[in-house]
Amino acid sequence: TPEAARAKVHLRVRPMAMNPGEEDGYTSVLEIDESLSLLERVKYYSQSAVAVQRLVHVQELGACAEEIGPAAALSELVPLLKDVSCDAELSVRQALAEQLVPLCAVLMKAPEESAEVEGEETSAHAVVVETCVPLLSAMLTAGGGQELAGGGSAQLIDAAAEALVAIAALLPADEVGTTVLTAVLTLAHDDESEENRV
Protein backbone atom coordinates (compact mmCIF):
# COMPACT_ATOMS: atom_id res chain seq x y z
CA THR A 1 0.00 0.00 0.00
CA PRO A 2 1.18 3.59 -0.51
CA GLU A 3 1.18 4.17 3.26
CA ALA A 4 3.50 1.21 3.77
CA ALA A 5 5.94 2.66 1.25
CA ARG A 6 6.28 5.88 3.25
CA ALA A 7 8.33 6.13 6.41
CA LYS A 8 8.20 8.89 8.97
CA VAL A 9 11.67 9.78 10.08
CA HIS A 10 12.26 11.97 13.12
CA LEU A 11 15.25 14.20 12.53
CA ARG A 12 17.40 16.30 14.77
CA VAL A 13 18.05 19.38 12.64
CA ARG A 14 20.80 21.87 13.49
CA PRO A 15 19.38 25.28 14.45
CA MET A 16 20.86 26.89 11.33
CA ALA A 17 18.75 24.61 9.13
CA MET A 18 15.71 26.83 9.48
CA ASN A 19 15.18 30.53 9.20
CA PRO A 20 13.95 32.35 12.30
CA GLY A 21 10.20 31.96 12.65
CA GLU A 22 10.09 28.76 10.61
CA GLU A 23 8.84 25.86 12.76
CA ASP A 24 10.93 25.31 15.87
CA GLY A 25 14.19 24.76 13.98
CA TYR A 26 15.16 21.62 15.91
CA THR A 27 12.92 18.61 15.37
CA SER A 28 10.76 17.92 12.36
CA VAL A 29 8.92 14.93 10.96
CA LEU A 30 10.04 14.06 7.49
CA GLU A 31 8.12 11.73 5.21
CA ILE A 32 10.29 9.81 2.78
CA ASP A 33 9.13 7.35 0.16
CA GLU A 34 11.35 4.36 0.99
CA SER A 35 10.35 2.58 -2.21
CA LEU A 36 12.53 5.04 -4.17
CA SER A 37 16.22 4.37 -4.76
CA LEU A 38 18.76 6.76 -3.25
CA LEU A 39 19.19 8.44 -6.64
CA GLU A 40 15.43 8.86 -7.07
CA ARG A 41 15.09 10.30 -3.54
CA VAL A 42 17.95 12.76 -4.07
CA LYS A 43 16.53 13.93 -7.39
CA TYR A 44 12.96 14.23 -6.07
CA TYR A 45 13.48 15.60 -2.57
CA SER A 46 16.32 18.02 -3.37
CA GLN A 47 13.63 20.01 -5.22
CA SER A 48 11.03 19.67 -2.44
CA ALA A 49 9.03 22.62 -1.14
CA VAL A 50 10.00 21.53 2.40
CA ALA A 51 13.39 22.95 3.42
CA VAL A 52 14.35 20.07 5.71
CA GLN A 53 13.67 17.54 2.92
CA ARG A 54 15.94 19.50 0.59
CA LEU A 55 18.66 19.72 3.25
CA VAL A 56 18.62 16.00 4.11
CA HIS A 57 18.75 14.91 0.49
CA VAL A 58 21.38 17.41 -0.63
CA GLN A 59 23.49 15.96 2.19
CA GLU A 60 23.19 12.61 0.36
CA LEU A 61 24.70 13.84 -2.94
CA GLY A 62 28.18 12.48 -2.22
CA ALA A 63 26.96 9.07 -1.06
CA CYS A 64 24.64 8.88 -4.04
CA ALA A 65 27.47 9.71 -6.45
CA GLU A 66 29.63 6.99 -4.89
CA GLU A 67 26.77 4.50 -5.19
CA ILE A 68 25.93 5.21 -8.84
CA GLY A 69 29.42 5.94 -10.21
CA PRO A 70 30.85 8.65 -12.48
CA ALA A 71 28.68 8.16 -15.58
CA ALA A 72 25.35 8.27 -13.76
CA ALA A 73 26.53 11.04 -11.42
CA LEU A 74 27.39 13.11 -14.47
CA SER A 75 24.05 12.64 -16.20
CA GLU A 76 21.74 12.43 -13.16
CA LEU A 77 23.21 14.58 -10.36
CA VAL A 78 25.05 17.38 -12.15
CA PRO A 79 21.82 18.85 -13.60
CA LEU A 80 20.60 19.41 -10.01
CA LEU A 81 23.57 21.56 -8.95
CA LYS A 82 22.58 24.93 -10.38
CA ASP A 83 19.13 24.97 -8.77
CA VAL A 84 20.43 23.71 -5.43
CA SER A 85 23.17 26.37 -5.42
CA CYS A 86 20.44 29.03 -5.57
CA ASP A 87 18.33 27.51 -2.81
CA ALA A 88 16.67 30.05 -0.50
CA GLU A 89 18.00 28.18 2.56
CA LEU A 90 21.58 28.96 3.49
CA SER A 91 21.97 25.53 5.12
CA VAL A 92 21.07 23.79 1.84
CA ARG A 93 23.69 25.81 -0.04
CA GLN A 94 26.23 25.01 2.69
CA ALA A 95 25.39 21.28 2.40
CA LEU A 96 25.91 21.54 -1.35
CA ALA A 97 29.35 23.11 -0.85
CA GLU A 98 30.28 20.22 1.44
CA GLN A 99 28.88 17.58 -0.94
CA LEU A 100 30.61 18.94 -4.05
CA VAL A 101 33.90 17.46 -2.81
CA PRO A 102 32.80 13.80 -2.77
CA LEU A 103 30.81 14.36 -5.99
CA CYS A 104 33.90 15.78 -7.72
CA ALA A 105 36.03 12.94 -6.34
CA VAL A 106 33.69 10.45 -8.01
CA LEU A 107 33.70 12.42 -11.28
CA MET A 108 37.50 12.63 -11.30
CA LYS A 109 37.75 8.82 -11.07
CA ALA A 110 36.71 8.86 -14.75
CA PRO A 111 37.54 12.39 -15.98
CA GLU A 112 37.01 11.50 -19.64
CA GLU A 113 33.52 10.09 -19.02
CA SER A 114 31.02 12.16 -20.96
CA ALA A 115 27.28 12.63 -21.00
CA GLU A 116 24.71 15.11 -22.15
CA VAL A 117 24.17 17.69 -19.42
CA GLU A 118 21.61 20.43 -20.03
CA GLY A 119 21.64 19.79 -23.77
CA GLU A 120 25.43 19.72 -24.22
CA GLU A 121 27.88 16.85 -24.33
CA THR A 122 30.41 17.40 -21.55
CA SER A 123 33.07 15.44 -19.69
CA ALA A 124 33.29 14.75 -15.97
CA HIS A 125 36.51 16.78 -15.85
CA ALA A 126 34.84 19.75 -17.54
CA VAL A 127 31.99 19.64 -15.03
CA VAL A 128 34.43 19.82 -12.12
CA VAL A 129 36.32 22.76 -13.66
CA GLU A 130 33.51 24.62 -15.43
CA THR A 131 30.53 23.95 -13.14
CA CYS A 132 31.61 22.99 -9.62
CA VAL A 133 34.47 25.49 -9.18
CA PRO A 134 32.35 28.44 -10.42
CA LEU A 135 29.45 27.39 -8.14
CA LEU A 136 31.79 27.43 -5.15
CA SER A 137 33.27 30.76 -6.25
CA ALA A 138 29.77 32.21 -6.41
CA MET A 139 29.11 30.97 -2.87
CA LEU A 140 32.28 32.71 -1.72
CA THR A 141 31.39 36.03 -3.31
CA ALA A 142 27.62 36.22 -3.11
CA GLY A 143 26.29 33.19 -1.28
CA GLY A 144 25.15 31.44 -4.45
CA GLY A 145 23.17 34.42 -5.70
CA GLN A 146 21.25 34.96 -2.48
CA GLU A 147 21.50 37.86 -0.04
CA LEU A 148 23.31 36.61 3.02
CA ALA A 149 22.00 37.69 6.37
CA GLY A 150 23.04 36.74 9.86
CA GLY A 151 25.97 34.71 11.10
CA GLY A 152 25.36 31.72 8.85
CA SER A 153 27.04 33.36 5.88
CA ALA A 154 30.47 32.83 7.46
CA GLN A 155 29.74 29.09 7.68
CA LEU A 156 28.78 29.00 3.99
CA ILE A 157 31.94 30.89 3.01
CA ASP A 158 34.08 28.54 5.13
CA ALA A 159 32.44 25.46 3.59
CA ALA A 160 32.92 26.82 0.05
CA ALA A 161 36.56 27.73 0.72
CA GLU A 162 37.31 24.28 2.19
CA ALA A 163 35.61 22.63 -0.78
CA LEU A 164 37.69 24.66 -3.25
CA VAL A 165 40.89 23.59 -1.52
CA ALA A 166 39.80 19.92 -1.56
CA ILE A 167 38.78 20.09 -5.23
CA ALA A 168 42.13 21.70 -6.11
CA ALA A 169 43.80 18.56 -4.73
CA LEU A 170 41.76 16.45 -7.18
CA LEU A 171 42.94 18.39 -10.24
CA PRO A 172 46.25 18.02 -12.08
CA ALA A 173 48.77 20.51 -10.67
CA ASP A 174 49.02 22.45 -13.93
CA GLU A 175 45.27 23.20 -13.84
CA VAL A 176 45.02 24.48 -10.29
CA GLY A 177 46.27 27.96 -11.20
CA THR A 178 43.88 28.44 -14.09
CA THR A 179 40.82 27.20 -12.21
CA VAL A 180 40.85 27.33 -8.42
CA LEU A 181 43.52 30.00 -7.88
CA THR A 182 41.89 32.30 -10.42
CA ALA A 183 38.65 32.07 -8.45
CA VAL A 184 40.42 32.80 -5.16
CA LEU A 185 42.45 35.70 -6.59
CA THR A 186 39.30 37.24 -8.04
CA LEU A 187 37.76 37.08 -4.60
CA ALA A 188 40.88 38.55 -2.96
CA HIS A 189 40.75 41.55 -5.29
CA ASP A 190 37.03 42.17 -4.91
CA ASP A 191 37.05 45.84 -3.88
CA GLU A 192 33.28 45.92 -3.42
CA SER A 193 33.25 43.40 -0.58
CA GLU A 194 35.78 44.35 2.06
CA GLU A 195 35.09 41.25 4.18
CA ASN A 196 35.96 38.95 1.25
CA ARG A 197 39.41 40.44 0.82
CA VAL A 198 42.31 38.25 1.84
PDB file of C-alpha atoms in Angstrom:
ATOM      1  CA  THR A   1       0.000   0.000   0.000  1.00  0.00           C
ATOM      2  CA  PRO A   2       1.176   3.595  -0.510  1.00  0.00           C
ATOM      3  CA  GLU A   3       1.181   4.174   3.264  1.00  0.00           C
ATOM      4  CA  ALA A   4       3.505   1.211   3.769  1.00  0.00           C
ATOM      5  CA  ALA A   5       5.945   2.660   1.250  1.00  0.00           C
ATOM      6  CA  ARG A   6       6.283   5.882   3.252  1.00  0.00           C
ATOM      7  CA  ALA A   7       8.325   6.128   6.411  1.00  0.00           C
ATOM      8  CA  LYS A   8       8.198   8.894   8.968  1.00  0.00           C
ATOM      9  CA  VAL A   9      11.668   9.776  10.084  1.00  0.00           C
ATOM     10  CA  HIS A  10      12.260  11.973  13.116  1.00  0.00           C
ATOM     11  CA  LEU A  11      15.253  14.196  12.531  1.00  0.00           C
ATOM     12  CA  ARG A  12      17.403  16.297  14.768  1.00  0.00           C
ATOM     13  CA  VAL A  13      18.053  19.385  12.640  1.00  0.00           C
ATOM     14  CA  ARG A  14      20.796  21.867  13.487  1.00  0.00           C
ATOM     15  CA  PRO A  15      19.383  25.276  14.447  1.00  0.00           C
ATOM     16  CA  MET A  16      20.860  26.895  11.331  1.00  0.00           C
ATOM     17  CA  ALA A  17      18.749  24.608   9.131  1.00  0.00           C
ATOM     18  CA  MET A  18      15.713  26.829   9.484  1.00  0.00           C
ATOM     19  CA  ASN A  19      15.176  30.533   9.196  1.00  0.00           C
ATOM     20  CA  PRO A  20      13.953  32.354  12.298  1.00  0.00           C
ATOM     21  CA  GLY A  21      10.205  31.957  12.655  1.00  0.00           C
ATOM     22  CA  GLU A  22      10.091  28.760  10.609  1.00  0.00           C
ATOM     23  CA  GLU A  23       8.835  25.858  12.765  1.00  0.00           C
ATOM     24  CA  ASP A  24      10.930  25.306  15.873  1.00  0.00           C
ATOM     25  CA  GLY A  25      14.190  24.761  13.981  1.00  0.00           C
ATOM     26  CA  TYR A  26      15.161  21.623  15.911  1.00  0.00           C
ATOM     27  CA  THR A  27      12.919  18.615  15.375  1.00  0.00           C
ATOM     28  CA  SER A  28      10.758  17.922  12.356  1.00  0.00           C
ATOM     29  CA  VAL A  29       8.916  14.932  10.959  1.00  0.00           C
ATOM     30  CA  LEU A  30      10.037  14.062   7.489  1.00  0.00           C
ATOM     31  CA  GLU A  31       8.121  11.727   5.207  1.00  0.00           C
ATOM     32  CA  ILE A  32      10.294   9.806   2.785  1.00  0.00           C
ATOM     33  CA  ASP A  33       9.127   7.348   0.160  1.00  0.00           C
ATOM     34  CA  GLU A  34      11.347   4.363   0.991  1.00  0.00           C
ATOM     35  CA  SER A  35      10.350   2.584  -2.213  1.00  0.00           C
ATOM     36  CA  LEU A  36      12.526   5.040  -4.165  1.00  0.00           C
ATOM     37  CA  SER A  37      16.218   4.374  -4.763  1.00  0.00           C
ATOM     38  CA  LEU A  38      18.759   6.762  -3.246  1.00  0.00           C
ATOM     39  CA  LEU A  39      19.187   8.442  -6.636  1.00  0.00           C
ATOM     40  CA  GLU A  40      15.429   8.864  -7.072  1.00  0.00           C
ATOM     41  CA  ARG A  41      15.094  10.296  -3.540  1.00  0.00           C
ATOM     42  CA  VAL A  42      17.949  12.763  -4.068  1.00  0.00           C
ATOM     43  CA  LYS A  43      16.526  13.931  -7.389  1.00  0.00           C
ATOM     44  CA  TYR A  44      12.960  14.225  -6.068  1.00  0.00           C
ATOM     45  CA  TYR A  45      13.475  15.602  -2.571  1.00  0.00           C
ATOM     46  CA  SER A  46      16.319  18.017  -3.370  1.00  0.00           C
ATOM     47  CA  GLN A  47      13.635  20.007  -5.218  1.00  0.00           C
ATOM     48  CA  SER A  48      11.032  19.665  -2.440  1.00  0.00           C
ATOM     49  CA  ALA A  49       9.029  22.617  -1.139  1.00  0.00           C
ATOM     50  CA  VAL A  50       9.999  21.533   2.401  1.00  0.00           C
ATOM     51  CA  ALA A  51      13.389  22.954   3.415  1.00  0.00           C
ATOM     52  CA  VAL A  52      14.353  20.070   5.713  1.00  0.00           C
ATOM     53  CA  GLN A  53      13.672  17.542   2.918  1.00  0.00           C
ATOM     54  CA  ARG A  54      15.945  19.501   0.588  1.00  0.00           C
ATOM     55  CA  LEU A  55      18.656  19.717   3.247  1.00  0.00           C
ATOM     56  CA  VAL A  56      18.615  16.005   4.111  1.00  0.00           C
ATOM     57  CA  HIS A  57      18.749  14.912   0.487  1.00  0.00           C
ATOM     58  CA  VAL A  58      21.380  17.406  -0.635  1.00  0.00           C
ATOM     59  CA  GLN A  59      23.490  15.962   2.193  1.00  0.00           C
ATOM     60  CA  GLU A  60      23.190  12.607   0.364  1.00  0.00           C
ATOM     61  CA  LEU A  61      24.698  13.843  -2.935  1.00  0.00           C
ATOM     62  CA  GLY A  62      28.180  12.482  -2.217  1.00  0.00           C
ATOM     63  CA  ALA A  63      26.963   9.072  -1.058  1.00  0.00           C
ATOM     64  CA  CYS A  64      24.638   8.884  -4.036  1.00  0.00           C
ATOM     65  CA  ALA A  65      27.473   9.707  -6.453  1.00  0.00           C
ATOM     66  CA  GLU A  66      29.628   6.993  -4.891  1.00  0.00           C
ATOM     67  CA  GLU A  67      26.770   4.496  -5.191  1.00  0.00           C
ATOM     68  CA  ILE A  68      25.934   5.207  -8.843  1.00  0.00           C
ATOM     69  CA  GLY A  69      29.423   5.945 -10.211  1.00  0.00           C
ATOM     70  CA  PRO A  70      30.852   8.651 -12.482  1.00  0.00           C
ATOM     71  CA  ALA A  71      28.679   8.162 -15.579  1.00  0.00           C
ATOM     72  CA  ALA A  72      25.349   8.266 -13.760  1.00  0.00           C
ATOM     73  CA  ALA A  73      26.535  11.035 -11.417  1.00  0.00           C
ATOM     74  CA  LEU A  74      27.386  13.106 -14.465  1.00  0.00           C
ATOM     75  CA  SER A  75      24.051  12.638 -16.198  1.00  0.00           C
ATOM     76  CA  GLU A  76      21.737  12.425 -13.165  1.00  0.00           C
ATOM     77  CA  LEU A  77      23.213  14.575 -10.359  1.00  0.00           C
ATOM     78  CA  VAL A  78      25.052  17.377 -12.148  1.00  0.00           C
ATOM     79  CA  PRO A  79      21.821  18.850 -13.603  1.00  0.00           C
ATOM     80  CA  LEU A  80      20.600  19.414 -10.010  1.00  0.00           C
ATOM     81  CA  LEU A  81      23.569  21.555  -8.950  1.00  0.00           C
ATOM     82  CA  LYS A  82      22.578  24.929 -10.377  1.00  0.00           C
ATOM     83  CA  ASP A  83      19.130  24.968  -8.766  1.00  0.00           C
ATOM     84  CA  VAL A  84      20.433  23.712  -5.431  1.00  0.00           C
ATOM     85  CA  SER A  85      23.174  26.369  -5.420  1.00  0.00           C
ATOM     86  CA  CYS A  86      20.442  29.032  -5.573  1.00  0.00           C
ATOM     87  CA  ASP A  87      18.327  27.505  -2.812  1.00  0.00           C
ATOM     88  CA  ALA A  88      16.670  30.049  -0.501  1.00  0.00           C
ATOM     89  CA  GLU A  89      18.004  28.182   2.559  1.00  0.00           C
ATOM     90  CA  LEU A  90      21.585  28.963   3.492  1.00  0.00           C
ATOM     91  CA  SER A  91      21.972  25.532   5.116  1.00  0.00           C
ATOM     92  CA  VAL A  92      21.065  23.789   1.837  1.00  0.00           C
ATOM     93  CA  ARG A  93      23.692  25.807  -0.036  1.00  0.00           C
ATOM     94  CA  GLN A  94      26.225  25.005   2.694  1.00  0.00           C
ATOM     95  CA  ALA A  95      25.391  21.284   2.401  1.00  0.00           C
ATOM     96  CA  LEU A  96      25.906  21.539  -1.354  1.00  0.00           C
ATOM     97  CA  ALA A  97      29.350  23.113  -0.854  1.00  0.00           C
ATOM     98  CA  GLU A  98      30.281  20.221   1.437  1.00  0.00           C
ATOM     99  CA  GLN A  99      28.883  17.581  -0.938  1.00  0.00           C
ATOM    100  CA  LEU A 100      30.608  18.936  -4.045  1.00  0.00           C
ATOM    101  CA  VAL A 101      33.897  17.463  -2.806  1.00  0.00           C
ATOM    102  CA  PRO A 102      32.798  13.797  -2.768  1.00  0.00           C
ATOM    103  CA  LEU A 103      30.812  14.362  -5.987  1.00  0.00           C
ATOM    104  CA  CYS A 104      33.896  15.781  -7.721  1.00  0.00           C
ATOM    105  CA  ALA A 105      36.032  12.941  -6.344  1.00  0.00           C
ATOM    106  CA  VAL A 106      33.691  10.454  -8.012  1.00  0.00           C
ATOM    107  CA  LEU A 107      33.700  12.418 -11.280  1.00  0.00           C
ATOM    108  CA  MET A 108      37.495  12.626 -11.304  1.00  0.00           C
ATOM    109  CA  LYS A 109      37.749   8.822 -11.075  1.00  0.00           C
ATOM    110  CA  ALA A 110      36.706   8.865 -14.750  1.00  0.00           C
ATOM    111  CA  PRO A 111      37.542  12.387 -15.981  1.00  0.00           C
ATOM    112  CA  GLU A 112      37.014  11.500 -19.643  1.00  0.00           C
ATOM    113  CA  GLU A 113      33.522  10.087 -19.016  1.00  0.00           C
ATOM    114  CA  SER A 114      31.020  12.159 -20.959  1.00  0.00           C
ATOM    115  CA  ALA A 115      27.282  12.627 -20.996  1.00  0.00           C
ATOM    116  CA  GLU A 116      24.709  15.112 -22.147  1.00  0.00           C
ATOM    117  CA  VAL A 117      24.170  17.692 -19.419  1.00  0.00           C
ATOM    118  CA  GLU A 118      21.615  20.433 -20.031  1.00  0.00           C
ATOM    119  CA  GLY A 119      21.642  19.794 -23.771  1.00  0.00           C
ATOM    120  CA  GLU A 120      25.430  19.723 -24.223  1.00  0.00           C
ATOM    121  CA  GLU A 121      27.878  16.847 -24.327  1.00  0.00           C
ATOM    122  CA  THR A 122      30.407  17.402 -21.551  1.00  0.00           C
ATOM    123  CA  SER A 123      33.066  15.441 -19.690  1.00  0.00           C
ATOM    124  CA  ALA A 124      33.293  14.746 -15.972  1.00  0.00           C
ATOM    125  CA  HIS A 125      36.506  16.779 -15.846  1.00  0.00           C
ATOM    126  CA  ALA A 126      34.837  19.751 -17.537  1.00  0.00           C
ATOM    127  CA  VAL A 127      31.986  19.637 -15.026  1.00  0.00           C
ATOM    128  CA  VAL A 128      34.433  19.822 -12.117  1.00  0.00           C
ATOM    129  CA  VAL A 129      36.321  22.765 -13.658  1.00  0.00           C
ATOM    130  CA  GLU A 130      33.507  24.625 -15.426  1.00  0.00           C
ATOM    131  CA  THR A 131      30.528  23.949 -13.143  1.00  0.00           C
ATOM    132  CA  CYS A 132      31.614  22.995  -9.623  1.00  0.00           C
ATOM    133  CA  VAL A 133      34.466  25.486  -9.177  1.00  0.00           C
ATOM    134  CA  PRO A 134      32.346  28.437 -10.418  1.00  0.00           C
ATOM    135  CA  LEU A 135      29.455  27.389  -8.143  1.00  0.00           C
ATOM    136  CA  LEU A 136      31.788  27.429  -5.151  1.00  0.00           C
ATOM    137  CA  SER A 137      33.272  30.755  -6.251  1.00  0.00           C
ATOM    138  CA  ALA A 138      29.773  32.213  -6.411  1.00  0.00           C
ATOM    139  CA  MET A 139      29.114  30.975  -2.872  1.00  0.00           C
ATOM    140  CA  LEU A 140      32.282  32.715  -1.716  1.00  0.00           C
ATOM    141  CA  THR A 141      31.394  36.032  -3.308  1.00  0.00           C
ATOM    142  CA  ALA A 142      27.619  36.225  -3.112  1.00  0.00           C
ATOM    143  CA  GLY A 143      26.293  33.191  -1.276  1.00  0.00           C
ATOM    144  CA  GLY A 144      25.153  31.444  -4.450  1.00  0.00           C
ATOM    145  CA  GLY A 145      23.172  34.419  -5.705  1.00  0.00           C
ATOM    146  CA  GLN A 146      21.250  34.960  -2.484  1.00  0.00           C
ATOM    147  CA  GLU A 147      21.496  37.857  -0.042  1.00  0.00           C
ATOM    148  CA  LEU A 148      23.310  36.605   3.022  1.00  0.00           C
ATOM    149  CA  ALA A 149      22.002  37.688   6.373  1.00  0.00           C
ATOM    150  CA  GLY A 150      23.044  36.737   9.864  1.00  0.00           C
ATOM    151  CA  GLY A 151      25.974  34.706  11.104  1.00  0.00           C
ATOM    152  CA  GLY A 152      25.360  31.716   8.849  1.00  0.00           C
ATOM    153  CA  SER A 153      27.037  33.359   5.875  1.00  0.00           C
ATOM    154  CA  ALA A 154      30.468  32.832   7.457  1.00  0.00           C
ATOM    155  CA  GLN A 155      29.742  29.091   7.676  1.00  0.00           C
ATOM    156  CA  LEU A 156      28.783  29.004   3.993  1.00  0.00           C
ATOM    157  CA  ILE A 157      31.936  30.888   3.013  1.00  0.00           C
ATOM    158  CA  ASP A 158      34.081  28.539   5.133  1.00  0.00           C
ATOM    159  CA  ALA A 159      32.435  25.461   3.586  1.00  0.00           C
ATOM    160  CA  ALA A 160      32.916  26.817   0.048  1.00  0.00           C
ATOM    161  CA  ALA A 161      36.563  27.726   0.721  1.00  0.00           C
ATOM    162  CA  GLU A 162      37.313  24.285   2.193  1.00  0.00           C
ATOM    163  CA  ALA A 163      35.612  22.632  -0.779  1.00  0.00           C
ATOM    164  CA  LEU A 164      37.689  24.664  -3.254  1.00  0.00           C
ATOM    165  CA  VAL A 165      40.891  23.587  -1.516  1.00  0.00           C
ATOM    166  CA  ALA A 166      39.803  19.925  -1.562  1.00  0.00           C
ATOM    167  CA  ILE A 167      38.777  20.093  -5.227  1.00  0.00           C
ATOM    168  CA  ALA A 168      42.125  21.704  -6.107  1.00  0.00           C
ATOM    169  CA  ALA A 169      43.798  18.561  -4.730  1.00  0.00           C
ATOM    170  CA  LEU A 170      41.759  16.446  -7.181  1.00  0.00           C
ATOM    171  CA  LEU A 171      42.944  18.392 -10.239  1.00  0.00           C
ATOM    172  CA  PRO A 172      46.247  18.017 -12.083  1.00  0.00           C
ATOM    173  CA  ALA A 173      48.771  20.508 -10.667  1.00  0.00           C
ATOM    174  CA  ASP A 174      49.023  22.453 -13.934  1.00  0.00           C
ATOM    175  CA  GLU A 175      45.268  23.199 -13.842  1.00  0.00           C
ATOM    176  CA  VAL A 176      45.017  24.483 -10.287  1.00  0.00           C
ATOM    177  CA  GLY A 177      46.269  27.956 -11.204  1.00  0.00           C
ATOM    178  CA  THR A 178      43.876  28.440 -14.086  1.00  0.00           C
ATOM    179  CA  THR A 179      40.824  27.204 -12.208  1.00  0.00           C
ATOM    180  CA  VAL A 180      40.852  27.334  -8.423  1.00  0.00           C
ATOM    181  CA  LEU A 181      43.520  29.995  -7.884  1.00  0.00           C
ATOM    182  CA  THR A 182      41.891  32.299 -10.419  1.00  0.00           C
ATOM    183  CA  ALA A 183      38.648  32.074  -8.447  1.00  0.00           C
ATOM    184  CA  VAL A 184      40.424  32.801  -5.160  1.00  0.00           C
ATOM    185  CA  LEU A 185      42.451  35.701  -6.594  1.00  0.00           C
ATOM    186  CA  THR A 186      39.304  37.241  -8.043  1.00  0.00           C
ATOM    187  CA  LEU A 187      37.755  37.085  -4.598  1.00  0.00           C
ATOM    188  CA  ALA A 188      40.877  38.546  -2.960  1.00  0.00           C
ATOM    189  CA  HIS A 189      40.751  41.551  -5.293  1.00  0.00           C
ATOM    190  CA  ASP A 190      37.025  42.175  -4.906  1.00  0.00           C
ATOM    191  CA  ASP A 191      37.049  45.839  -3.877  1.00  0.00           C
ATOM    192  CA  GLU A 192      33.277  45.920  -3.417  1.00  0.00           C
ATOM    193  CA  SER A 193      33.248  43.399  -0.579  1.00  0.00           C
ATOM    194  CA  GLU A 194      35.785  44.353   2.062  1.00  0.00           C
ATOM    195  CA  GLU A 195      35.089  41.250   4.182  1.00  0.00           C
ATOM    196  CA  ASN A 196      35.955  38.951   1.247  1.00  0.00           C
ATOM    197  CA  ARG A 197      39.409  40.445   0.819  1.00  0.00           C
ATOM    198  CA  VAL A 198      42.310  38.252   1.842  1.00  0.00           C
TER     199      VAL A 198
END
